[in-house]
Coordinates of C-alpha atoms and ligand atoms in Angstrom, one line a residue:
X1356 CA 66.4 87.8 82.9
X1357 CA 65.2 88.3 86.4
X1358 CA 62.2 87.4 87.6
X1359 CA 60.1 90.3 89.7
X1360 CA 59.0 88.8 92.9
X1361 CA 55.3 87.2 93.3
X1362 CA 52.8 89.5 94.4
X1363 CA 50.5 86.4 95.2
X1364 CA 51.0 85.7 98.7
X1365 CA 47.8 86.2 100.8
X1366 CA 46.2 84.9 103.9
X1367 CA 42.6 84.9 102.5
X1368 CA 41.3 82.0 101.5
X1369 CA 37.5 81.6 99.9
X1370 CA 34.8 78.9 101.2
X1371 CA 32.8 77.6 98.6
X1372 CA 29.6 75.1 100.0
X1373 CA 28.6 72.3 97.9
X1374 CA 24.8 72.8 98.5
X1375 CA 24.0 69.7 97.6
X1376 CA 26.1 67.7 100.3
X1377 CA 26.6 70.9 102.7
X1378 CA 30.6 70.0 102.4
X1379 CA 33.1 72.8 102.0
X1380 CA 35.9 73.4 100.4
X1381 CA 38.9 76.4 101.3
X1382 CA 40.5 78.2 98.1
X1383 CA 43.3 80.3 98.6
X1384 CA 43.1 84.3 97.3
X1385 CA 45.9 85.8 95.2
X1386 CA 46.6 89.4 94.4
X1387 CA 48.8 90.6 91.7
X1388 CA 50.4 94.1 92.7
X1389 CA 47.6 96.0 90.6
X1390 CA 44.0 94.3 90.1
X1391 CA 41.2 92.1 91.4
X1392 CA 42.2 89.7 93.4
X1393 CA 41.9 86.0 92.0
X1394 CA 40.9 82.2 93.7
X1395 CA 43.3 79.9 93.4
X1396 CA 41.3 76.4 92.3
X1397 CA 44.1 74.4 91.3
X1398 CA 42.8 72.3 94.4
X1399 CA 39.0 72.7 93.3
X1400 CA 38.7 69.2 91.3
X1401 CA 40.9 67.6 93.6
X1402 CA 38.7 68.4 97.0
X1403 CA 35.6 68.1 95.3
X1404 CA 35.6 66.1 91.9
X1405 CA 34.5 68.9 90.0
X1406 CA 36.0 71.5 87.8
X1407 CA 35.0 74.6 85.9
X1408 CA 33.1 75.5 83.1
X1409 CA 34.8 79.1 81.2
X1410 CA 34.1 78.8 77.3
X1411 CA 36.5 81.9 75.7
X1412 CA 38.7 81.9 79.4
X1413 CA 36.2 85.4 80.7
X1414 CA 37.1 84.5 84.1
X1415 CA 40.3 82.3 84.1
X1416 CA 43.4 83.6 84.6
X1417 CA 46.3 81.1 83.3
X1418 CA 49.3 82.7 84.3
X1419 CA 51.0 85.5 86.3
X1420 CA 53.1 87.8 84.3
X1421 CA 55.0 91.0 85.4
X1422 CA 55.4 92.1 82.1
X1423 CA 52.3 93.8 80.7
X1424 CA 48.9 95.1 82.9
X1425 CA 45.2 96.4 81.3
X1426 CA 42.8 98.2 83.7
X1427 CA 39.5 97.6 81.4
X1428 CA 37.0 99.8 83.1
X1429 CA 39.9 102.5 83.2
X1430 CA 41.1 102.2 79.9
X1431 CA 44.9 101.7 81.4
X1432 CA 47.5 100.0 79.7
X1433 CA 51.0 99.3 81.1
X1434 CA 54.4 97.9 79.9
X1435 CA 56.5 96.9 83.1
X1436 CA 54.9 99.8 84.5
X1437 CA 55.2 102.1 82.2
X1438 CA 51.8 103.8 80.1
X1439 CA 51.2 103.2 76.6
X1440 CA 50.4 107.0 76.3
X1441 CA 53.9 107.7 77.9
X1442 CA 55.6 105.1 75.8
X1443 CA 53.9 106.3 72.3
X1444 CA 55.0 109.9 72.7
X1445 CA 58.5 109.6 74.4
X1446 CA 60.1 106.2 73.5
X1447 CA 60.6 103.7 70.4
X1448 CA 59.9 100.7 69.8
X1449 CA 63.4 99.3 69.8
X1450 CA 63.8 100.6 73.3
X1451 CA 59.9 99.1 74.3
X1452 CA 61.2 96.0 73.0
X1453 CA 63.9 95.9 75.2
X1454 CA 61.9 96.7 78.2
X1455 CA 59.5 94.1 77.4
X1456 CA 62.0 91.2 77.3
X1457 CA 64.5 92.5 79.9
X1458 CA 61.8 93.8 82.2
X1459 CA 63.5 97.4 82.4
X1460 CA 63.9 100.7 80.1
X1461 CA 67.8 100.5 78.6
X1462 CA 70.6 103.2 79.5
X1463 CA 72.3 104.3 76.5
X1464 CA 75.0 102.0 76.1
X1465 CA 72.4 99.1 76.5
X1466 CA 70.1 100.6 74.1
X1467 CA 73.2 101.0 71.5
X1468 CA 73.8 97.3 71.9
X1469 CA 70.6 95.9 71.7
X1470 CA 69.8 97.6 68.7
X1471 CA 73.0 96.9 67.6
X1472 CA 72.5 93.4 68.1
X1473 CA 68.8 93.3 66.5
X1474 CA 70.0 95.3 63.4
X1475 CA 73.0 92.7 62.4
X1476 CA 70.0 89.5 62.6
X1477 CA 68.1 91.5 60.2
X1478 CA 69.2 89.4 57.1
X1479 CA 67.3 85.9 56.1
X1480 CA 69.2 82.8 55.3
X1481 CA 69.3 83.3 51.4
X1482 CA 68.0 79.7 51.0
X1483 CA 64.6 81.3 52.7
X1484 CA 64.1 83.3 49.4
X1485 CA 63.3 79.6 47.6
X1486 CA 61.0 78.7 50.6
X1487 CA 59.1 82.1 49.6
X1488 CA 58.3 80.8 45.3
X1489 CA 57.0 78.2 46.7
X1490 CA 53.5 80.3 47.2
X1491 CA 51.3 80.8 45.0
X1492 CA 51.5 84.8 44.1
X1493 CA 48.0 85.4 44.9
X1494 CA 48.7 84.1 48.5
X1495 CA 47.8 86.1 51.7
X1496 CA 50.4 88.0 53.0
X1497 CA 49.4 86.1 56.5
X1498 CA 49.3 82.6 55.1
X1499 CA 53.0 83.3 54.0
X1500 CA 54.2 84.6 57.3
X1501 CA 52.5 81.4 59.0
X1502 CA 54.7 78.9 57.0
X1503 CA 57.7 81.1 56.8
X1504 CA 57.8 81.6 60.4
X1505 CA 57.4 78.1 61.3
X1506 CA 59.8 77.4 59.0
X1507 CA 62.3 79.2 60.5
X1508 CA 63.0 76.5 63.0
X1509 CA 64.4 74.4 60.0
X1510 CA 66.8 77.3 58.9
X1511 CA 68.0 78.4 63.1
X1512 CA 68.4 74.7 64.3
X1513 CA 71.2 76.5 66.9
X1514 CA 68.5 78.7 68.6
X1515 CA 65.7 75.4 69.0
X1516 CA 66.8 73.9 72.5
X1517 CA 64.2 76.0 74.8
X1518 CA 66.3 74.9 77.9
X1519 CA 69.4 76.8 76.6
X1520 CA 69.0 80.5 78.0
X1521 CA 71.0 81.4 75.6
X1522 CA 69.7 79.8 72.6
X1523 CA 66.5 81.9 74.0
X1524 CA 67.7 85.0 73.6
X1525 CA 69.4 84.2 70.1
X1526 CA 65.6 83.1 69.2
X1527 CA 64.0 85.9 70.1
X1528 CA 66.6 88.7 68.9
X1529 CA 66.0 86.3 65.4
X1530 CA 62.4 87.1 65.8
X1531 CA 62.1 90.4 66.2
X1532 CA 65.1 91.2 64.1
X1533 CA 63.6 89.2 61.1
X1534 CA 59.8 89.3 61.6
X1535 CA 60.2 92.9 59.3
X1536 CA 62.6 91.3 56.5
X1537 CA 59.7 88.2 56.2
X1538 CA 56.9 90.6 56.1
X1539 CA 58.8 93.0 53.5
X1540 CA 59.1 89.9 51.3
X1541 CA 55.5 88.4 51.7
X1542 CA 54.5 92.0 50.3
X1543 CA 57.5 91.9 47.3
X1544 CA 56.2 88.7 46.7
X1545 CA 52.6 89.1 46.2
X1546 CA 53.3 92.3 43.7
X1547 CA 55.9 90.6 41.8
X1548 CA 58.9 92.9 43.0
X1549 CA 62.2 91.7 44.6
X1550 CA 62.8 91.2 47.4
X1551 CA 65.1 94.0 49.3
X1552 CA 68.4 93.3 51.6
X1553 CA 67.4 94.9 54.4
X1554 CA 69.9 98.3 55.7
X1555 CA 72.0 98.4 58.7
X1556 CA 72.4 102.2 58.7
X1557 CA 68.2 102.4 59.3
X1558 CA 66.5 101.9 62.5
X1559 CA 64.0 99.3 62.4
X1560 CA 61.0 100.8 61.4
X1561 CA 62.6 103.1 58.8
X1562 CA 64.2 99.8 57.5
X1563 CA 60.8 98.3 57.2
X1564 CA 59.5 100.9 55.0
X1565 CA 62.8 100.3 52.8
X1566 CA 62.2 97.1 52.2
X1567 CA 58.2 97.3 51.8
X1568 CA 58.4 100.3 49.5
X1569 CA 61.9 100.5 47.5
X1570 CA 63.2 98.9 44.6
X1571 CA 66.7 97.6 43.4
X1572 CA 67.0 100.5 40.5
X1573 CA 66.8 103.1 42.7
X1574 CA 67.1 105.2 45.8
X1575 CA 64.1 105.1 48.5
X1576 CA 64.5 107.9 50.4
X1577 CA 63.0 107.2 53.7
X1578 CA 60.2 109.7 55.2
X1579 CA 61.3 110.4 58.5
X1580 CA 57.3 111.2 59.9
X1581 CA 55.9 108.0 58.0
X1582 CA 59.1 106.3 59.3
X1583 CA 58.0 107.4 63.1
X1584 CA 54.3 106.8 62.4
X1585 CA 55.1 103.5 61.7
X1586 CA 57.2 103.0 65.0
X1587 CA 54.6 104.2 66.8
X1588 CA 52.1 101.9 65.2
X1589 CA 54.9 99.0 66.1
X1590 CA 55.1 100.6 70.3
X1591 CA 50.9 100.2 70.3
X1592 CA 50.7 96.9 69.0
X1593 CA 54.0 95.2 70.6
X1594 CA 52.1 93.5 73.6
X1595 CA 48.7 92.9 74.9
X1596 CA 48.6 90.7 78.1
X1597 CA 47.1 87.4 77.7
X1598 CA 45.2 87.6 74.1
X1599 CA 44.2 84.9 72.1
X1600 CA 47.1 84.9 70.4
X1601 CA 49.1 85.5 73.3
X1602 CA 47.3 82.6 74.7
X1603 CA 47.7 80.6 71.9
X1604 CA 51.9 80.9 72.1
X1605 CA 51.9 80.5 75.8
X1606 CA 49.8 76.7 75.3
X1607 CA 51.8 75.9 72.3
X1608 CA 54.7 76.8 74.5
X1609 CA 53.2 75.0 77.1
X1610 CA 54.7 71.9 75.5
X1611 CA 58.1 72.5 74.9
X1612 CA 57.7 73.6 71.0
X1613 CA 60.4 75.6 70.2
X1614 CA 60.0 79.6 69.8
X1615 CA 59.6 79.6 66.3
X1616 CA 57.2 77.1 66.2
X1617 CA 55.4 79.4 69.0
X1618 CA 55.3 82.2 67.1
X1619 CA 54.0 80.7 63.8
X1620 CA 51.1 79.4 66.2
X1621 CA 50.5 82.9 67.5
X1622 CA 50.7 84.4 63.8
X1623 CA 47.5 81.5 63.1
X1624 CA 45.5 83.4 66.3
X1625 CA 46.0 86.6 65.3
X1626 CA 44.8 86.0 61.6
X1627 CA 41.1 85.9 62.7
X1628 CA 38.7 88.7 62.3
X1629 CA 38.1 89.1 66.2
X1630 CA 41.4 89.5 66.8
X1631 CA 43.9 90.8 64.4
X1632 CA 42.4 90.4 61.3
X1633 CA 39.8 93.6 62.9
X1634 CA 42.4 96.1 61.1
X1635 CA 41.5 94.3 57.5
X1636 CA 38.0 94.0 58.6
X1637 CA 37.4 97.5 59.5
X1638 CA 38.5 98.9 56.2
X1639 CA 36.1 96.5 54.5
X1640 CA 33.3 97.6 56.5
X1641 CA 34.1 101.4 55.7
X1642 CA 34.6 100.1 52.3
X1643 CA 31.1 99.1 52.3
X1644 CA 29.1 101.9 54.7
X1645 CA 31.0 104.1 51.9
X1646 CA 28.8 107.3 52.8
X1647 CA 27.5 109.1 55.5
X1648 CA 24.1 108.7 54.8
X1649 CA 24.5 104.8 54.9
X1650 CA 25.7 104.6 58.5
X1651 CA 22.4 104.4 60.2
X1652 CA 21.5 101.5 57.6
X1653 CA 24.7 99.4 58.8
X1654 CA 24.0 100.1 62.7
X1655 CA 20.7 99.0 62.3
X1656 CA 22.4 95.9 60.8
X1657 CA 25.0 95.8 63.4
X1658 CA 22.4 95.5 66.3
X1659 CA 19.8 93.2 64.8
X1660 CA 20.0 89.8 66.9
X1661 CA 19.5 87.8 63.5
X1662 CA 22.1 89.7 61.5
X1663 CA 26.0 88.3 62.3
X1664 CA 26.7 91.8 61.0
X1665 CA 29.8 93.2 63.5
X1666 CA 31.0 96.5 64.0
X1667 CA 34.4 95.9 63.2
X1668 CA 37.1 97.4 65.4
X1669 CA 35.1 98.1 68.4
X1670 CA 34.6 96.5 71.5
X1671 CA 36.9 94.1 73.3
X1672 CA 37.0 91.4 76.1
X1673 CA 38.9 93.9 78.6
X1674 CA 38.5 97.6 77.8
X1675 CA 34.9 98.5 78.9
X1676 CA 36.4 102.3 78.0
X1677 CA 38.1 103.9 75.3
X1678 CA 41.3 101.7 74.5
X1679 CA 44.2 104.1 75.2
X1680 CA 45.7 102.6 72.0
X1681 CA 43.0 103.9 69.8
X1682 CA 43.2 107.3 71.3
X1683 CA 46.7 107.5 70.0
X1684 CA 46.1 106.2 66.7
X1685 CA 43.4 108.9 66.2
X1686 CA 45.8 111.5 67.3
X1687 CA 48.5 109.5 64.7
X1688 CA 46.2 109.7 62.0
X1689 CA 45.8 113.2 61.9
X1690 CA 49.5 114.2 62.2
X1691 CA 50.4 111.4 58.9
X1692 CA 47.5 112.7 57.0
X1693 CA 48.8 116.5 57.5
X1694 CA 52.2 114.9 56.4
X1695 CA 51.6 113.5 53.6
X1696 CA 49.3 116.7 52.4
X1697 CA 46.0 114.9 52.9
X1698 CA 42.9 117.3 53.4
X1699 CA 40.2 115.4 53.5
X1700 CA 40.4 111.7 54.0
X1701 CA 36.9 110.8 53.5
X1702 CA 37.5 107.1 55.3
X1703 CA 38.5 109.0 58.5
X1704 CA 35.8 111.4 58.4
X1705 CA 33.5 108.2 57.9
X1706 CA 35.4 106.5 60.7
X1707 CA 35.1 109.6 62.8
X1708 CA 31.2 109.7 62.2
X1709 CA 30.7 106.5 62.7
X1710 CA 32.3 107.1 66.1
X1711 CA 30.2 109.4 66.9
X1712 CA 26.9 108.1 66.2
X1713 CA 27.9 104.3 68.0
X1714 CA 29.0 106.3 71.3
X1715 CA 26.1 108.1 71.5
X1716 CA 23.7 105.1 70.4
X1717 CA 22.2 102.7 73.7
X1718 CA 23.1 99.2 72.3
X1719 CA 26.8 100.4 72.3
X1720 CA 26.6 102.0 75.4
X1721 CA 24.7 99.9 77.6
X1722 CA 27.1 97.3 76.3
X1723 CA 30.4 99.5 76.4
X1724 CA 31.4 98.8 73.1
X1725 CA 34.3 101.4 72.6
X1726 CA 36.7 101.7 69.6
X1727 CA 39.4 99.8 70.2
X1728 CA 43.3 99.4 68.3
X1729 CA 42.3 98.1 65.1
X1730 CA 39.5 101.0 64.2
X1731 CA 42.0 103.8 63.4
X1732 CA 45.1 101.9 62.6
X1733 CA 43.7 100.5 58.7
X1734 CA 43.2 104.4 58.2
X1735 CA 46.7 104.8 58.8
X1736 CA 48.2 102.8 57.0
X1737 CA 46.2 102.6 53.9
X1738 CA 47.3 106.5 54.0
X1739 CA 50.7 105.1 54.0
X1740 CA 50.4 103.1 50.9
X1741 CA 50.1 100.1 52.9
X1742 CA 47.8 97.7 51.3
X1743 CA 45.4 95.9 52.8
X1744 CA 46.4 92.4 53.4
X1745 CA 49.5 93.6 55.2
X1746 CA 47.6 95.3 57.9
X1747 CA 47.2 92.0 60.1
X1748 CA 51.3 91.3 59.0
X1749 CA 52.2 94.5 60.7
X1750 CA 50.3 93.8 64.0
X1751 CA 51.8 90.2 63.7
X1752 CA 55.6 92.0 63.3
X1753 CA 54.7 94.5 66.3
X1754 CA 53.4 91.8 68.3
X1755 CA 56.3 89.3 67.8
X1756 CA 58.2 91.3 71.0
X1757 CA 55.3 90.4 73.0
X1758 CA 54.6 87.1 72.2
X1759 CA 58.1 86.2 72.7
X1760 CA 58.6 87.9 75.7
X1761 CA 55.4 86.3 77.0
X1762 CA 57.1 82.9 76.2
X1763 CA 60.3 83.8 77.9
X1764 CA 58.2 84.4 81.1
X1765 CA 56.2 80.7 80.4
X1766 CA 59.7 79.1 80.3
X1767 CA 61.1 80.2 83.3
X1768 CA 57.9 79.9 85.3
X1769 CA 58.3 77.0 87.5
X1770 CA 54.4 76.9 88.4
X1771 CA 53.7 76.4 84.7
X1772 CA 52.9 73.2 83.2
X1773 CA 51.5 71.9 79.9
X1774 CA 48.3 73.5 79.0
X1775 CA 45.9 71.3 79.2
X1776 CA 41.8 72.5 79.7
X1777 CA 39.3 70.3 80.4
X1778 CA 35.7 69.6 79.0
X1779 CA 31.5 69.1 79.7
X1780 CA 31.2 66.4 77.5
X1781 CA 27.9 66.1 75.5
X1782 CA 28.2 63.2 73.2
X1783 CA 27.0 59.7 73.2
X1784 CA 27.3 57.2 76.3
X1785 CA 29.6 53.8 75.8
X1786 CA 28.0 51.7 73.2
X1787 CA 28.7 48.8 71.1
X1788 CA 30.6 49.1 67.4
X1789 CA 28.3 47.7 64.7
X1790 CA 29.8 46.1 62.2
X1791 CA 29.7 47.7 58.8
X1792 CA 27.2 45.1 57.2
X1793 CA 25.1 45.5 59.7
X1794 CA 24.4 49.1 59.9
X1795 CA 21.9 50.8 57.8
Ligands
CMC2889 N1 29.6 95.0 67.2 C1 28.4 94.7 67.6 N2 28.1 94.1 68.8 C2 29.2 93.8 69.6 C3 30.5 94.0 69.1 C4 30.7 94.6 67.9 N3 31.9 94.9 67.5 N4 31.4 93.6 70.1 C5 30.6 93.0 71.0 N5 29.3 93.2 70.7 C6 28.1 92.8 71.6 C7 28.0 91.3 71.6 O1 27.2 90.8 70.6 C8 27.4 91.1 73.0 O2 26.0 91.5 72.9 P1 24.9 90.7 73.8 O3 25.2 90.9 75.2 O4 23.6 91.3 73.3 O5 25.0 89.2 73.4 C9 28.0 92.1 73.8 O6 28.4 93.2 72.9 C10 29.2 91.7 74.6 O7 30.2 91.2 73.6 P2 30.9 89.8 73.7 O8 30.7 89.0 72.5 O9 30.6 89.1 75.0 O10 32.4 90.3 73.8 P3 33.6 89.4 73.7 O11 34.5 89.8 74.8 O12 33.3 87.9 73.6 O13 34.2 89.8 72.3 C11 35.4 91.0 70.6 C12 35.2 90.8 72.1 C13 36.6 91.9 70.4 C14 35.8 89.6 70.0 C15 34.2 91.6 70.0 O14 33.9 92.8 70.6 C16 34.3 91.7 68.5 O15 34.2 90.8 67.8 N6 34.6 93.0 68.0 C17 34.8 93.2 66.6 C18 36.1 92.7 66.1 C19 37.3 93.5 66.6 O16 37.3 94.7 66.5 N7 38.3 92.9 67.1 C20 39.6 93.5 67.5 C21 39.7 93.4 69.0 S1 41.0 94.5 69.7 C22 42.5 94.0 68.9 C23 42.8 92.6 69.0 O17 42.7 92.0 70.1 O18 43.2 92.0 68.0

């Protein structure tokens, strides 16, 4: 996997005064090939004892990357170059994954292979099926695919030495090649179904739906616009630049963990509520709005100070627009509603309204508080017949590309070491231990 050559190099340099002891201190300036350009302060605490202060990273960048960029203020997003628009309407996601771990779009022979290659590690070591009872069968889909995942390292021991490029790639083709097997089974699980051998004569999102949806007795005949809906969904998830969970991957990374390891830790991140778990959330919170008429009523809510209330599925820590993801899920949601013979979905018309009313009200706008992946996608799916609690799982399998791509480019970076942040520490000054009988 080549590496694209650094953009970094720069003359500039920033000056920053200490005004306090009037002594300076020179920063070199980076610039990627597309965005602001950046101060290098891996000198800063060196030259001048200090260090920063950046709760929730707004202004730290921890890595360069060549594999995925966001204009915010635009609304862009690019894979290796490449829109998400242009990748959403003329590609698939086995061919985005490809571009997003070998850095370029396949020709057809290498696009035969690789799916090839992806389709015959769909299986599960059969012993995984025991690892699976172990759950209770009320468990969250997501709490499953954290221990499953993880526990993959103690199934693929021959894919665990990171400095093996080869044992690399075998890890990641595992991982994206089985992420839709484990997430079929956390759903046959919870419903008390079994669990389904997954089809080599399917592509991969069309196998998905096979083994979410049929059964042993008989024949699941697979719908060819859910089946693309569903690769589409898997294109506008598959990476995101440095997200939390992202993040979380690269750090874990950071220390030599092995991949699947990694990826478990990433699955954890995405859980939450301001990340992945917004999909969930957002059908919650329609769930609860329920009419029209109560819409005002949860905005107010939403912009009280004192109320944690949240409108779920808008805003995010880059796009100050219109995430070009949602855009295409809104457009999505029409053309699998028409599908599947759906007139009048009243959660999109809610969704839609609600829309409406936030963009046109001040405290979203002066704020830029836009919809962002996860308002549309619930719609979606719950259309499909996906429940619920999978919603997160299916950003987690459509992410797995990313996150392990991501880690590809940590392991081969030379600049990058453990991660390690520091902190402003506000606790108590040295003291003296007091003994047990002596305290009160
Ligand atoms: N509803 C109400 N107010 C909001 C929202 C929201 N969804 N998002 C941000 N704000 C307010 C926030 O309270 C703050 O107001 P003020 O300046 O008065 O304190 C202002 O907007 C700026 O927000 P922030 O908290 O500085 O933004 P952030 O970058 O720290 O948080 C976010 C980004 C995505 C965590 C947040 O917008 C949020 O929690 N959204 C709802 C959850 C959601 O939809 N998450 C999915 C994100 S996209 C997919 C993914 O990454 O998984």
């Amino acid at each position: 996997m080549a590496k694209a050559p650094s953009q970094k190099g720069s003359n500039e340099t920033v000056t920053l005064t200490d005004n306090a002891t009037g002594k300076t201190a020179e920063f070199p300036l980076l610039k990627g090939r597309l965005g602001p350009k950046v101060i290098d302060i891996r000198s800063l605490y060196a030259q001048t004892g200090y260090f920063t202060y950046d709760p929730g990273y707004t202004a730290t960048g921890s890595t360069e990357s060549s594999i995925t960029y966001i204009d915010g203020d635009k609304g862009v997003l690019l894979h290796r170059g490449y829109s998400i628009e242009e990748l959403a309407e003329k590609s698939d996601y086995m061919e985005v994954c490809y571009l997003l771990l070998k850095g370029e779009l396949p020709n057809k022979q290498q696009k035969e292979e690789f799916e090839h290659t992806i389709t015959h590690h769909t299986m599960v070591h059969e012993q995984l099926t025991q690892f699976f009872r172990g759950f209770r069968r009320d468990a969250h889909p997501m709490a499953i695919m954290c221990g499953v995942v993880g526990a993959l390292s103690a199934f693929y021991h021959d894919s665990t030495d990171i400095s093996d490029p080869q044992q690399r790639m075998v890890a990641s083709y595992r991982l994206v090649a089985k992420m839709p097997t484990i997430a079929a089974m956390a759903y046959k699980f919870s419903v008390g179904q079994p669990f389904m051998y997954p089809r080599n004569d399917l592509k991969y999102a069309a196998n998905f739906l096979h083994m979410m949806f049929g059964v042993p007795c008989e024949d699941y005949e697979v719908n060819p616009v859910l089946a693309k809906a569903m690769d589409r969904i898997f294109i506008l998830h598959a990476d995101h630049e440095q997200n939390a969970s992202t993040s979380t991957v690269r750090l874990a990374g950071s220390t030599g963990a092995n991949p699947f390891a990694c990826i478990a830790a990433g699955i954890a991140s995405l859980w939450g509520p301001a990340h992945g778990g917004a999909n969930e959330a957002v059908l919650a919170m329609l769930g609860e709005i329920g009419d029209r008429k109560n819409i005002k009523g949860y905005l107010a809510r939403v912009k009280d100070r004192k109320d944690p209330t949240m409108l779920m599925g808008f805003g995010h820590r880059v796009y100050k627009n219109y995430d070009p993801r949602a855009k295409v899920l809104q457009k999505s949601c029409h053309a699998v509603l028409k599908e599947l013979k759906i007139k009048n979905e009243p959660l999109l018309d809610l969704a839609m309204e609600l829309e409406n009313i936030a963009l046109s009200d001040n405290y979203f706008v002066e704020r830029k508080l836009f919809p962002n992946v996860d308002f549309y996608s619930g719609i979606i799916l719950k259309a499909m017949g996906v429940p619920t609690s999978m919603f997160t799982v299916l950003f987690a399998l459509a992410r797995t590309v990313g996150w392990i791509a991501q880690w590809n480019e940590l392991i081969e970076d030379t600049e990058q070491k453990i991660g390690r942040p520091r902190q402003i520490y506000t606790g108590k000054g040295r003291r003296k231990y007091v003994p047990i009988s002596k305290r009160r």
